PDB file of C-alpha atoms in Angstrom:
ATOM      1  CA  UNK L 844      88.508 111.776  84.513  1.00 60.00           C
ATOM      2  CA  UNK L 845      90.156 110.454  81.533  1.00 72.00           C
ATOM      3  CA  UNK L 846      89.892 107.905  79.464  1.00 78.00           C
ATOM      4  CA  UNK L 847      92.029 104.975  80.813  1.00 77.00           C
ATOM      5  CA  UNK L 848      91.222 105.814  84.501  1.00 82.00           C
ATOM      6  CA  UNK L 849      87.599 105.189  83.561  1.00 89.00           C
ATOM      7  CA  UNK L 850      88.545 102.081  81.996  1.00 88.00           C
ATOM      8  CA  UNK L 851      90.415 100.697  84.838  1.00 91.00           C
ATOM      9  CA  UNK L 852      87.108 101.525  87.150  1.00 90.00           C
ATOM     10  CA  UNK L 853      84.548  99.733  84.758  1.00 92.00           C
ATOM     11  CA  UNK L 854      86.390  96.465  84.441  1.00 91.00           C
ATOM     12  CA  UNK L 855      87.333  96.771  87.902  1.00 92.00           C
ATOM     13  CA  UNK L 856      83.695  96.430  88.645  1.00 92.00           C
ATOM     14  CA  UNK L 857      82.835  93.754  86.134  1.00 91.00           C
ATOM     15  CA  UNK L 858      85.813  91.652  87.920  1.00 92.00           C
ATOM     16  CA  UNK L 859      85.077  92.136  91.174  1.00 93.00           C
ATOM     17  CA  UNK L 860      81.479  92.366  91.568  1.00 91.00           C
ATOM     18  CA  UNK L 861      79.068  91.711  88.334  1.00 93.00           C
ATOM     19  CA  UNK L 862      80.645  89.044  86.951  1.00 92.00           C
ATOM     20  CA  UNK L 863      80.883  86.338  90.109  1.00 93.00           C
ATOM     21  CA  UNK L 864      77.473  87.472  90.714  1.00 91.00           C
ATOM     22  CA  UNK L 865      76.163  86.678  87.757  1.00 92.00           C
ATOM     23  CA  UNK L 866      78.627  83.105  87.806  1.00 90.00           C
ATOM     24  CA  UNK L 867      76.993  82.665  91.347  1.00 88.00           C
ATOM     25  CA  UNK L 868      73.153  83.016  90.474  1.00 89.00           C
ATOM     26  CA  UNK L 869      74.246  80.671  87.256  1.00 87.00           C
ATOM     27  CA  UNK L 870      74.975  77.880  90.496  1.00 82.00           C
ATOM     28  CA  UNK L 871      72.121  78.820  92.006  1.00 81.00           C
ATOM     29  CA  UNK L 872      69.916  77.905  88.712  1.00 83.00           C
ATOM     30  CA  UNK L 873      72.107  74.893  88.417  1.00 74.00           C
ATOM     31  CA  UNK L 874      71.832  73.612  91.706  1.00 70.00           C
ATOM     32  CA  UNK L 875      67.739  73.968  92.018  1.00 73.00           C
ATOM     33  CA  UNK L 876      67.857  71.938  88.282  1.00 69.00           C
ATOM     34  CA  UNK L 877      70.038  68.852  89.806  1.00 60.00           C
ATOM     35  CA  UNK L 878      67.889  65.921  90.913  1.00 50.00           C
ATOM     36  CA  UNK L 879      68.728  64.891  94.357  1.00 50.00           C
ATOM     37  CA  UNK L 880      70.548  67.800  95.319  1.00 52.00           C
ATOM     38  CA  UNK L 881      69.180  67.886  98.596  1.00 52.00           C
ATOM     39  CA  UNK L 882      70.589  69.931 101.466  1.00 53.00           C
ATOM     40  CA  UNK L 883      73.197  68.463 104.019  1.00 51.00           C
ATOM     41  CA  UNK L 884      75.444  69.717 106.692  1.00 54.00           C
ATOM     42  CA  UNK L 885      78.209  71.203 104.530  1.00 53.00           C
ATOM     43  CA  UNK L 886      81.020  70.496 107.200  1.00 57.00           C
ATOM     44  CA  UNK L 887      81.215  71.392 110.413  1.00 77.00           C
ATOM     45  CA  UNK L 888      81.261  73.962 112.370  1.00 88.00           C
ATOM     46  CA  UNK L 889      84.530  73.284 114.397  1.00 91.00           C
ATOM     47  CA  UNK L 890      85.982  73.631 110.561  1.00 92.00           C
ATOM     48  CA  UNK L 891      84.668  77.114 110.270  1.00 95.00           C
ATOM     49  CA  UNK L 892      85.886  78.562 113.377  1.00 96.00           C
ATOM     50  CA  UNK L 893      89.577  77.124 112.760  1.00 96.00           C
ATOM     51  CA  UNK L 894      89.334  78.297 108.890  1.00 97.00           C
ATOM     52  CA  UNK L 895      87.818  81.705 110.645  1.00 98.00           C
ATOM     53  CA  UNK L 896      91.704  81.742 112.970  1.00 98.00           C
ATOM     54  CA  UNK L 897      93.335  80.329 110.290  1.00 98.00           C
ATOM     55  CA  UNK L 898      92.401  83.579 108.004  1.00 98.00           C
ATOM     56  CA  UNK L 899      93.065  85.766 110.703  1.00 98.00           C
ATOM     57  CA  UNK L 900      96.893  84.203 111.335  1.00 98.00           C
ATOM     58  CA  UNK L 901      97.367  84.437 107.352  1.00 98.00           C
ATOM     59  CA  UNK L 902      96.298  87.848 107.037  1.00 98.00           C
ATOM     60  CA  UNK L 903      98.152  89.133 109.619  1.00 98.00           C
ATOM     61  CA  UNK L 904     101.300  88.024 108.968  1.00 98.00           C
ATOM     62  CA  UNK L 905     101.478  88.284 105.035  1.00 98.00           C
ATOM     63  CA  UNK L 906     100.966  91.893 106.112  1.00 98.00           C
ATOM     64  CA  UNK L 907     103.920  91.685 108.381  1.00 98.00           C
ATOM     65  CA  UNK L 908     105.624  90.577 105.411  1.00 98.00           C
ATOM     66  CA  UNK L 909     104.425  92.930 103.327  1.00 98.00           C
ATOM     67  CA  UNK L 910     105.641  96.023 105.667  1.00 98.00           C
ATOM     68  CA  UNK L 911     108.833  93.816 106.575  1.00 98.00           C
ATOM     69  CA  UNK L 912     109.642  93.803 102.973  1.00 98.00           C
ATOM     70  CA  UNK L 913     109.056  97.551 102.408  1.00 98.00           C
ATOM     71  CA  UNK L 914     111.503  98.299 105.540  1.00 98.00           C
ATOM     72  CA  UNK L 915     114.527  96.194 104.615  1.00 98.00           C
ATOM     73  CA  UNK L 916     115.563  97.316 101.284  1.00 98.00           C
ATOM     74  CA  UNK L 917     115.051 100.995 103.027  1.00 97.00           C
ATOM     75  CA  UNK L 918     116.992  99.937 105.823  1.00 97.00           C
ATOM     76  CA  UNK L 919     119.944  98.548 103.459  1.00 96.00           C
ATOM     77  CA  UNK L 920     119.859 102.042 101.338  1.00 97.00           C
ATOM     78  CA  UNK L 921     121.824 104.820 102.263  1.00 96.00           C
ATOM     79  CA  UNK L 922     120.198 108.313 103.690  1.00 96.00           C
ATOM     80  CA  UNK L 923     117.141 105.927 104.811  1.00 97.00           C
ATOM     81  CA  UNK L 924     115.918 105.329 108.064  1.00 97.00           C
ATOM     82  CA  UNK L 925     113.149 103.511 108.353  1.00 98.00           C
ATOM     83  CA  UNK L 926     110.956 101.887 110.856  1.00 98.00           C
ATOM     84  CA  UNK L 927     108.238  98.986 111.059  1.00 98.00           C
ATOM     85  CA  UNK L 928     104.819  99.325 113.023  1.00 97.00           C
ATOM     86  CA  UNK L 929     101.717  97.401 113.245  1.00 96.00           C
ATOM     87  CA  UNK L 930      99.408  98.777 110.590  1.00 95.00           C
ATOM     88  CA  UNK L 931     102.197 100.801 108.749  1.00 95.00           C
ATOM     89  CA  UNK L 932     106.203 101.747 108.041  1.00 96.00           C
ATOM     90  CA  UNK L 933     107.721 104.923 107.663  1.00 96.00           C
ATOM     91  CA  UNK L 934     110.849 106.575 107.559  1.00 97.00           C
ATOM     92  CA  UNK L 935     113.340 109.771 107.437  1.00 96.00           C
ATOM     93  CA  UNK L 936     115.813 110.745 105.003  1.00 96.00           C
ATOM     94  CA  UNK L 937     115.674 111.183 100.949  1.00 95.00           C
ATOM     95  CA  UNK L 938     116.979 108.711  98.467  1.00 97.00           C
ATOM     96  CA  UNK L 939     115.530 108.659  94.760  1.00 94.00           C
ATOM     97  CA  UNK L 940     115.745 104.500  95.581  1.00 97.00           C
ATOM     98  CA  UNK L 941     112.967 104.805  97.953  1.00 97.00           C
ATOM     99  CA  UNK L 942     110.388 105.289  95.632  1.00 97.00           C
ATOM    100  CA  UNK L 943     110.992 102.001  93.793  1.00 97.00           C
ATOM    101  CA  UNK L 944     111.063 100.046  97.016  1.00 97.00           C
ATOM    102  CA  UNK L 945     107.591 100.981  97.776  1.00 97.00           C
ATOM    103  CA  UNK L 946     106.913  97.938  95.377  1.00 97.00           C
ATOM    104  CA  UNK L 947     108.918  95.817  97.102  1.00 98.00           C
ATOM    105  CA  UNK L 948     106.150  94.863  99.739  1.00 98.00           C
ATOM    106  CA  UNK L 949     103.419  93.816  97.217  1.00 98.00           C
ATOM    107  CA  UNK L 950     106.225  92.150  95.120  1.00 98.00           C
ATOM    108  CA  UNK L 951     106.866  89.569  98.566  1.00 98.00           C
ATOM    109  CA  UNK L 952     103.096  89.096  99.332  1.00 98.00           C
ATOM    110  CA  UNK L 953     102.615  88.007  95.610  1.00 98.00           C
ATOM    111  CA  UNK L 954     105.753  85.850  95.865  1.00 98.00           C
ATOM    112  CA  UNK L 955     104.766  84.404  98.999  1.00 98.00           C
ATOM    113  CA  UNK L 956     100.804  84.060  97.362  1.00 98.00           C
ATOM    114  CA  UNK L 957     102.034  82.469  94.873  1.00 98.00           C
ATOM    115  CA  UNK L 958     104.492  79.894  96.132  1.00 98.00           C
ATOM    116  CA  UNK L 959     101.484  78.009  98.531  1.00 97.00           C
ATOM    117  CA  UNK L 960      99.771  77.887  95.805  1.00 97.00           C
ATOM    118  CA  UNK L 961     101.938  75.994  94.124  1.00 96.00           C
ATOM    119  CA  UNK L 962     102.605  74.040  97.380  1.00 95.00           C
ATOM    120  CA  UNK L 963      98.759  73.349  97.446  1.00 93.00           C
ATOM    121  CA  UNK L 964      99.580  71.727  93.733  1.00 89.00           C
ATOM    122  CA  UNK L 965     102.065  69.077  95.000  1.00 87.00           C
ATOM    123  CA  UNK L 966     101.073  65.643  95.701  1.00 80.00           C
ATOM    124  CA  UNK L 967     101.833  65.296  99.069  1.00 77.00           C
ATOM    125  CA  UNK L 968     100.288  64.249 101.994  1.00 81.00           C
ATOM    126  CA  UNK L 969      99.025  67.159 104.133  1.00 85.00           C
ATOM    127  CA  UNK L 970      97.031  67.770 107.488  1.00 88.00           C
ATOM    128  CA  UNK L 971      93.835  69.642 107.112  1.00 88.00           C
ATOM    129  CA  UNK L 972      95.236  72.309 109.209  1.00 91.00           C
ATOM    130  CA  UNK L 973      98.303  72.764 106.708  1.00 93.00           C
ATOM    131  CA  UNK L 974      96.122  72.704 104.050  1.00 93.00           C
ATOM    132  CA  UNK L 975      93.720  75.027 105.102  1.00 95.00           C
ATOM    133  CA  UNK L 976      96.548  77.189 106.455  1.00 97.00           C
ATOM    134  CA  UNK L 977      98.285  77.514 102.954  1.00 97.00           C
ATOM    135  CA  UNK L 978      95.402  77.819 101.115  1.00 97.00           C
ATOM    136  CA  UNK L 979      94.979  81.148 103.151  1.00 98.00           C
ATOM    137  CA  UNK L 980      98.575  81.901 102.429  1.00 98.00           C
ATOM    138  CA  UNK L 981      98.174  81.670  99.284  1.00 98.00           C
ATOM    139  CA  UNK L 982      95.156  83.744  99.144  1.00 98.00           C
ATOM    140  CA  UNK L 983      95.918  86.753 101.569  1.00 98.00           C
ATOM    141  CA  UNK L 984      99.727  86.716  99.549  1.00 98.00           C
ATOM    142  CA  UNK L 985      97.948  87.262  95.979  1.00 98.00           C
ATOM    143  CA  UNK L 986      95.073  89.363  97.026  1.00 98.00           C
ATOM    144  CA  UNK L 987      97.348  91.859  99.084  1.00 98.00           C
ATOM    145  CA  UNK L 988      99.398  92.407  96.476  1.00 98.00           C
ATOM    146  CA  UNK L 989      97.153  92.248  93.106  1.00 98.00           C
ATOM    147  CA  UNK L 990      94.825  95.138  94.195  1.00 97.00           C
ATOM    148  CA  UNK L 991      97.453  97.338  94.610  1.00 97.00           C
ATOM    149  CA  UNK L 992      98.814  97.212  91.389  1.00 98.00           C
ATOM    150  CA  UNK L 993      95.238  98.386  90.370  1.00 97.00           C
ATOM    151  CA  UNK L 994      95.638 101.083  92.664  1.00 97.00           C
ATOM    152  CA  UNK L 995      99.110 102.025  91.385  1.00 97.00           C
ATOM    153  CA  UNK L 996      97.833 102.180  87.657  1.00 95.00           C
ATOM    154  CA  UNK L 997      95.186 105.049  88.760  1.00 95.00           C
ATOM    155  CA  UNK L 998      96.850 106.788  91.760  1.00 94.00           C
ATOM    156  CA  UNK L 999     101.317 107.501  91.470  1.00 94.00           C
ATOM    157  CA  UNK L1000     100.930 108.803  95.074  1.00 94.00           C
ATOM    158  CA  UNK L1001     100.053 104.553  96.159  1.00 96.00           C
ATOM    159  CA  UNK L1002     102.968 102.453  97.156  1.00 96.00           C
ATOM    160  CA  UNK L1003     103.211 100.555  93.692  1.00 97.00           C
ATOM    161  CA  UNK L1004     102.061 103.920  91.479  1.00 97.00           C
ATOM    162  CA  UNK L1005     105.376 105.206  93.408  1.00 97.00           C
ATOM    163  CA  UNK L1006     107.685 101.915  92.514  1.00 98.00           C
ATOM    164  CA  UNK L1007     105.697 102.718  88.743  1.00 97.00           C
ATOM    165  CA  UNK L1008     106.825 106.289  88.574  1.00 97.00           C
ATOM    166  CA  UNK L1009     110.577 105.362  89.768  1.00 97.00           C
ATOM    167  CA  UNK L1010     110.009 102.625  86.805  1.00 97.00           C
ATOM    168  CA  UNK L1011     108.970 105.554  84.382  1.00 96.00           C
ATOM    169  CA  UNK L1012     105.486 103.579  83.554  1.00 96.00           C
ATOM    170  CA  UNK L1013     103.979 105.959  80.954  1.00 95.00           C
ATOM    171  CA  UNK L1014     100.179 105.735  81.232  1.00 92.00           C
ATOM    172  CA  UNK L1015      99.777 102.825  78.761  1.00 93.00           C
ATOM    173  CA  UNK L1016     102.261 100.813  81.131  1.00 96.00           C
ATOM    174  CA  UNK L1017     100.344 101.884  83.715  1.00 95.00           C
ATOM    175  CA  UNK L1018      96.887 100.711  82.454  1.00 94.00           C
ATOM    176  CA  UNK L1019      98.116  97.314  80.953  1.00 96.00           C
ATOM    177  CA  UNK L1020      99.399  96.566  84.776  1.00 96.00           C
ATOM    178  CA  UNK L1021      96.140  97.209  86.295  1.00 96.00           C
ATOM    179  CA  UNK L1022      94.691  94.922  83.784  1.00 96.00           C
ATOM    180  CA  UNK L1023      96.959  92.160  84.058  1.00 97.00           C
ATOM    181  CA  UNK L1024      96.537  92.261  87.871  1.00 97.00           C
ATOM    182  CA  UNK L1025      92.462  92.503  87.326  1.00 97.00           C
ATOM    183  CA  UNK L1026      92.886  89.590  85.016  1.00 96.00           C
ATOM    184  CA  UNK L1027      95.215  87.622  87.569  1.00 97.00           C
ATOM    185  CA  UNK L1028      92.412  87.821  90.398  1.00 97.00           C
ATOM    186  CA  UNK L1029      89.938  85.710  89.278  1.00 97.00           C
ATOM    187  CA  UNK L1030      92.099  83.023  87.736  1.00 97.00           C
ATOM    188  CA  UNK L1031      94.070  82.756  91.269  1.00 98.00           C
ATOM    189  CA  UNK L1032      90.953  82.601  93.394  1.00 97.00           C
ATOM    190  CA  UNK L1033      89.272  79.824  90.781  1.00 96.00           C
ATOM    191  CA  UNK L1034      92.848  77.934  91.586  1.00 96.00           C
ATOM    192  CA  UNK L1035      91.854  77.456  95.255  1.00 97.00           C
ATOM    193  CA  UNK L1036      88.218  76.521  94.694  1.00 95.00           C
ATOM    194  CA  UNK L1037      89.338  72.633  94.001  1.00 94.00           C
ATOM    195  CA  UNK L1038      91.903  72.530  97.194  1.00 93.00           C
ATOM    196  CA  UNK L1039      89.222  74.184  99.518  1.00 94.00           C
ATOM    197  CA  UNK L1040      86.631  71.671  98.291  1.00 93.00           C
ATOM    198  CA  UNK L1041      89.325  68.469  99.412  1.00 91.00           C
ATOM    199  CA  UNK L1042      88.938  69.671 102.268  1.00 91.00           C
ATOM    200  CA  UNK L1043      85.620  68.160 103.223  1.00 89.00           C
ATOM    201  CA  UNK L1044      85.332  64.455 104.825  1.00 85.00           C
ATOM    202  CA  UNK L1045      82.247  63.029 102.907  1.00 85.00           C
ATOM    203  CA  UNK L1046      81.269  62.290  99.401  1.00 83.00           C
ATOM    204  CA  UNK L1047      78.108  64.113 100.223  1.00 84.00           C
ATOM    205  CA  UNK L1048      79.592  67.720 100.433  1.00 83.00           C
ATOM    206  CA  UNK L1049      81.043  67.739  97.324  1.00 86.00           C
ATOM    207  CA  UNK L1050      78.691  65.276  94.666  1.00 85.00           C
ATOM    208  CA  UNK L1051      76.249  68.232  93.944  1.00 88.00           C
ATOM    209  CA  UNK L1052      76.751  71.622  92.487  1.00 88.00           C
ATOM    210  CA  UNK L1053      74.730  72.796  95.733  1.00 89.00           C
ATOM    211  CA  UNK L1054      76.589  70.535  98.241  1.00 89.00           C
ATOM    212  CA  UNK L1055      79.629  72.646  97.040  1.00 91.00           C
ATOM    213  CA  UNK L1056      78.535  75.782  97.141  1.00 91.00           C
ATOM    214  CA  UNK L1057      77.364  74.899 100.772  1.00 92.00           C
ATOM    215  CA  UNK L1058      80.591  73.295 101.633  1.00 93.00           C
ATOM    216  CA  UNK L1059      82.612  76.572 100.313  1.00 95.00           C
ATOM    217  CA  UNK L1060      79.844  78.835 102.083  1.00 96.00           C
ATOM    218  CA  UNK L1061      80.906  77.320 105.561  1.00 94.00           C
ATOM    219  CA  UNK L1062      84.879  76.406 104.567  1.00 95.00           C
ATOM    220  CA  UNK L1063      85.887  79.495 102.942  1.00 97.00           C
ATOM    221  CA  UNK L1064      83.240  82.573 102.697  1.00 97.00           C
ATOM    222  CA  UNK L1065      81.617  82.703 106.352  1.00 97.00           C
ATOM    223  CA  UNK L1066      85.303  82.508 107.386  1.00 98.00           C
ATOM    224  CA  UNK L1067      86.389  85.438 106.057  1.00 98.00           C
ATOM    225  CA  UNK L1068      83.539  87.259 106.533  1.00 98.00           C
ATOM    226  CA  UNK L1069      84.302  86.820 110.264  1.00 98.00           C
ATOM    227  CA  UNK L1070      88.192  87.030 109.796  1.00 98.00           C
ATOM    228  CA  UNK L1071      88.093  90.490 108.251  1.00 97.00           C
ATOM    229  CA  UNK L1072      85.847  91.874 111.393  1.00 97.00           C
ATOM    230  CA  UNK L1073      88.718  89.859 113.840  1.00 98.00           C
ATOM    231  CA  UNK L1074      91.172  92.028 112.277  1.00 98.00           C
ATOM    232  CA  UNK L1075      90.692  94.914 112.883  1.00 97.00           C
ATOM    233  CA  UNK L1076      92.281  94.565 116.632  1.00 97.00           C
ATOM    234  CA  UNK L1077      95.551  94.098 114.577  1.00 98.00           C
ATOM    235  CA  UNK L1078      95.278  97.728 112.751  1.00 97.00           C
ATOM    236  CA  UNK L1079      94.147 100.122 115.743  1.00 96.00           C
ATOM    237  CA  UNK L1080      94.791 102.729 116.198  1.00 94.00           C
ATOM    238  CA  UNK L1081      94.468 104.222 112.815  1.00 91.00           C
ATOM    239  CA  UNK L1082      92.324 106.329 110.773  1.00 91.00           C
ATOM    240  CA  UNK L1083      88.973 104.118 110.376  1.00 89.00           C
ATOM    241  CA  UNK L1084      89.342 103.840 106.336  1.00 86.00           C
ATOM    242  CA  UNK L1085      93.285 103.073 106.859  1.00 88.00           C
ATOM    243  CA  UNK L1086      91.944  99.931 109.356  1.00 94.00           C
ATOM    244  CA  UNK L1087      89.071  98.685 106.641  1.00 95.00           C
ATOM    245  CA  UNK L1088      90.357  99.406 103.974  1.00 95.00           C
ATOM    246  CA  UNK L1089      93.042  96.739 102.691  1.00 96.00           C
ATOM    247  CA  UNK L1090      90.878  94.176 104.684  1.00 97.00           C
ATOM    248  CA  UNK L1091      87.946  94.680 102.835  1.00 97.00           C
ATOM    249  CA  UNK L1092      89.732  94.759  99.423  1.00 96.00           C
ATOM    250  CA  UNK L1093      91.442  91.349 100.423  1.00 98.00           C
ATOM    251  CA  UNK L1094      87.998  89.952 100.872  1.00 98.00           C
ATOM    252  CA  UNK L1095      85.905  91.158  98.409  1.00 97.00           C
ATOM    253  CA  UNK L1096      88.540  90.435  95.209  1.00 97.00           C
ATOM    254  CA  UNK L1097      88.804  86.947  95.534  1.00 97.00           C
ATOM    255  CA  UNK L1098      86.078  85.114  97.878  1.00 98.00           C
ATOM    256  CA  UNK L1099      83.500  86.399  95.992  1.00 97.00           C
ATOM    257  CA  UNK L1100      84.919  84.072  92.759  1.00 97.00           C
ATOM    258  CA  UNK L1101      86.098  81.227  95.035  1.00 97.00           C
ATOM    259  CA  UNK L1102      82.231  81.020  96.747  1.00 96.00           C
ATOM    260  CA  UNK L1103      80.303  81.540  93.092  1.00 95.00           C
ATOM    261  CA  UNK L1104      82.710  79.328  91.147  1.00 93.00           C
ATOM    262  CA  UNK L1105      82.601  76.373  93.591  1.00 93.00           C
ATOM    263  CA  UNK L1106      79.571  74.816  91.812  1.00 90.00           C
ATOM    264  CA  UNK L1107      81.373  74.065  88.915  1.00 89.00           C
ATOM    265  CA  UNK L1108      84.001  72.329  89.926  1.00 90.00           C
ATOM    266  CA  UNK L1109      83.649  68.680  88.349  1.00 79.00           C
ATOM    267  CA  UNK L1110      85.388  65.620  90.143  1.00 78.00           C
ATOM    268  CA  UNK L1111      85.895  67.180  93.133  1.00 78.00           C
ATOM    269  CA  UNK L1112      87.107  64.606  95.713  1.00 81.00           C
ATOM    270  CA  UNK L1113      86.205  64.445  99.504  1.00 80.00           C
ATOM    271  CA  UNK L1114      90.330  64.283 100.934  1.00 76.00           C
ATOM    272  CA  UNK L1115      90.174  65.696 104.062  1.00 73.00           C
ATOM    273  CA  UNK L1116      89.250  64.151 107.830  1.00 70.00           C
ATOM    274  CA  UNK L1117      86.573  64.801 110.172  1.00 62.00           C
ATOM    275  CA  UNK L1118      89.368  66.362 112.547  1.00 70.00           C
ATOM    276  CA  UNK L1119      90.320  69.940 112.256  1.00 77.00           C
ATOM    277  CA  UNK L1120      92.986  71.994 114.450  1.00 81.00           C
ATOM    278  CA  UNK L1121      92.607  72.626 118.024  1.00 90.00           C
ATOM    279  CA  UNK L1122      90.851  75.629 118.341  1.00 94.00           C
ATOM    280  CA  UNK L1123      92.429  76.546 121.320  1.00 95.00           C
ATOM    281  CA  UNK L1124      95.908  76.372 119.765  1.00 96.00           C
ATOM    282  CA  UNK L1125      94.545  78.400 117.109  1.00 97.00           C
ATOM    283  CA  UNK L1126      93.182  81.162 119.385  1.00 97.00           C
ATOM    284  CA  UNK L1127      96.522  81.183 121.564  1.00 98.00           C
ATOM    285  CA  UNK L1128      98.589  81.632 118.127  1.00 97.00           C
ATOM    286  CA  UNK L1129      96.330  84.521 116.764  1.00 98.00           C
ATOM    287  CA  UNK L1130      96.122  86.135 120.294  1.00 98.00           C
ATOM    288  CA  UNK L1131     100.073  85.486 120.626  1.00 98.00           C
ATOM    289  CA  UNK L1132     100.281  87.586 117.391  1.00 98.00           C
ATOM    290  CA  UNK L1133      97.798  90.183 118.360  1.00 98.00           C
ATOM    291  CA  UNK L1134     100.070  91.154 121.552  1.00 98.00           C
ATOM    292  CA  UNK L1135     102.986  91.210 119.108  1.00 98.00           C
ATOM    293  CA  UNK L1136     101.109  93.603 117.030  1.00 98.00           C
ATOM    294  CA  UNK L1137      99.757  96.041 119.745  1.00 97.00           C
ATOM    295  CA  UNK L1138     103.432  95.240 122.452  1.00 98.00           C
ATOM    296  CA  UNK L1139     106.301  95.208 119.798  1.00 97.00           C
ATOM    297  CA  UNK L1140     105.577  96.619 116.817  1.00 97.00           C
ATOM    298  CA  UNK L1141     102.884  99.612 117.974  1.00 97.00           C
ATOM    299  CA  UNK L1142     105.337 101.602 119.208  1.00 96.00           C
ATOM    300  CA  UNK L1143     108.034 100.973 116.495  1.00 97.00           C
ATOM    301  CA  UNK L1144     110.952  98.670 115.677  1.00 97.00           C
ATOM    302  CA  UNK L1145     113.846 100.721 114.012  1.00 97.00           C
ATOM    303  CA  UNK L1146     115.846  99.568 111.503  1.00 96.00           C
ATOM    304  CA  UNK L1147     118.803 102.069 112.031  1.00 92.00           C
TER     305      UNK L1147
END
């Protein structure tokens, strides 16, 4: 292994795992040194099980348009034919064009990512729900995308290492890209700490460094924890490290930062309301798009 692959791995590994550990246990210390920091219900747990269908709805269909987004510009080339499934896309034919629109997947998600986020920015009156539902867009858009870039820089047979060949990325190219998108992950995920904290109903969730990390514990990171495991209906049938794979990466490069960063948040205000979304219109949306998944697009839709 050279140098720059080797690189890519170590910093990789700071980013996603050593340093919001060590930015978590630094919360930890802080919230055991605040006076009165005692323990309270962080939220309830009607908020956790919408925020758990809420992830599950976001994830799936930023992957739609991820795979969507991929088929299009193939279907709009000539000497492509491509078609859309469930967990994947594919298609026949030869046309140099088709390895720069491998990109053009990861390029939507981010676009997508990145416009609720800036939605979540706006002063405007919102529903929990909403909130809570484009704060997951906005995660599941950036964190689909950005770890494939980091891919791409180490492996040109990945979807964006193929749109970086097409691009003729030399291997410096190649490295800074992976960097930037490391660099991009924790910045984005520390933007959605302050929007996931408004979400709680009480001064009391939020006034501690502990009462946040609580509050984000049962809001954001027990949620996803229990999203990624309801996902995996979406993927079958598929190679078992094809169906884990992207959602574990989407879980483990951002809500580790948003869950050991929460502490630290100063001035966070208590916005939302002690109502959440009706579970049961939740449930009927995600199972609504799980028969999509498995009815329409398991066996194919062509775009030809």
């Amino acid at each position: 292994m050279t140098a720059a692959p080797t690189l890519i791995l170590a910093i990789s590994a700071l980013t996603i795992v050593a340093a919001p550990l060590a930015w978590g246990m630094a919360g930890a210390m802080s919230a055991r040194r605040a006076h009165g920091d005692h323990a309270v219900t962080a939220g309830s747990w009607r908020l956790t099980a919408a925020s758990t269908l809420l992830y599950v709805l976001a994830f799936n269909l930023t992957f739609f348009i991820q795979e969507l987004f991929l088929v299009l510009p193939k279907a709009l080339t000539p000497g492509l034919r491509p078609t859309l499934y469930h967990n994947n896309h594919g298609w026949e034919g030869t046309n140099p064009l088709a390895g720069l629109f491998q990109g053009t997947g990861a390029l939507a998600t981010l676009a997508v990512g990145l416009s609720c986020l800036w939605l979540l920015g706006r002063p405007r009156e919102r529903s929990d729900g909403t909130r809570l539902f484009l704060c997951w867009m906005a995660y599941c858009g950036c964190f689909m995308a950005l770890p494939q870039v980091v891919i791409g820089s180490l492996s040109p047979g990945s979807d964006v290492g193929m749109a970086m060949s097409y691009l003729h990325f030399g291997e410096t190219a190649r490295i800074g890209a992976g960097l930037l998108a490391l660099g991009l992950m924790p910045v984005i995920a520390l933007q959605l700490r302050r929007p996931a904290l408004e979400l709680a109903h009480v001064r009391e969730h939020v006034e501690s460094p502990g009462a946040r990390a609580r509050f984000v514990f049962r809001a954001i990171t027990l949620p996803a924890l229990l999203a990624t495991a309801l996902v995996i209906p979406f993927r079958v049938p598929r190679e078992l490290l094809e169906v884990l794979v992207v959602p574990l990466l989407v879980l483990l490069c951002g809500v580790p930062w948003i869950q050991a960063g929460a502490w630290r948040v100063r001035e966070a205000r208590a916005d939302g309301t002690s109502s959440v979304p009706s579970l049961a219109y939740l449930f009927a949306a995600a199972l609504g798009l799980l028969l999509f998944f498995q009815l329409v697009l398991r066996p194919g839709i062509r775009f030809y």
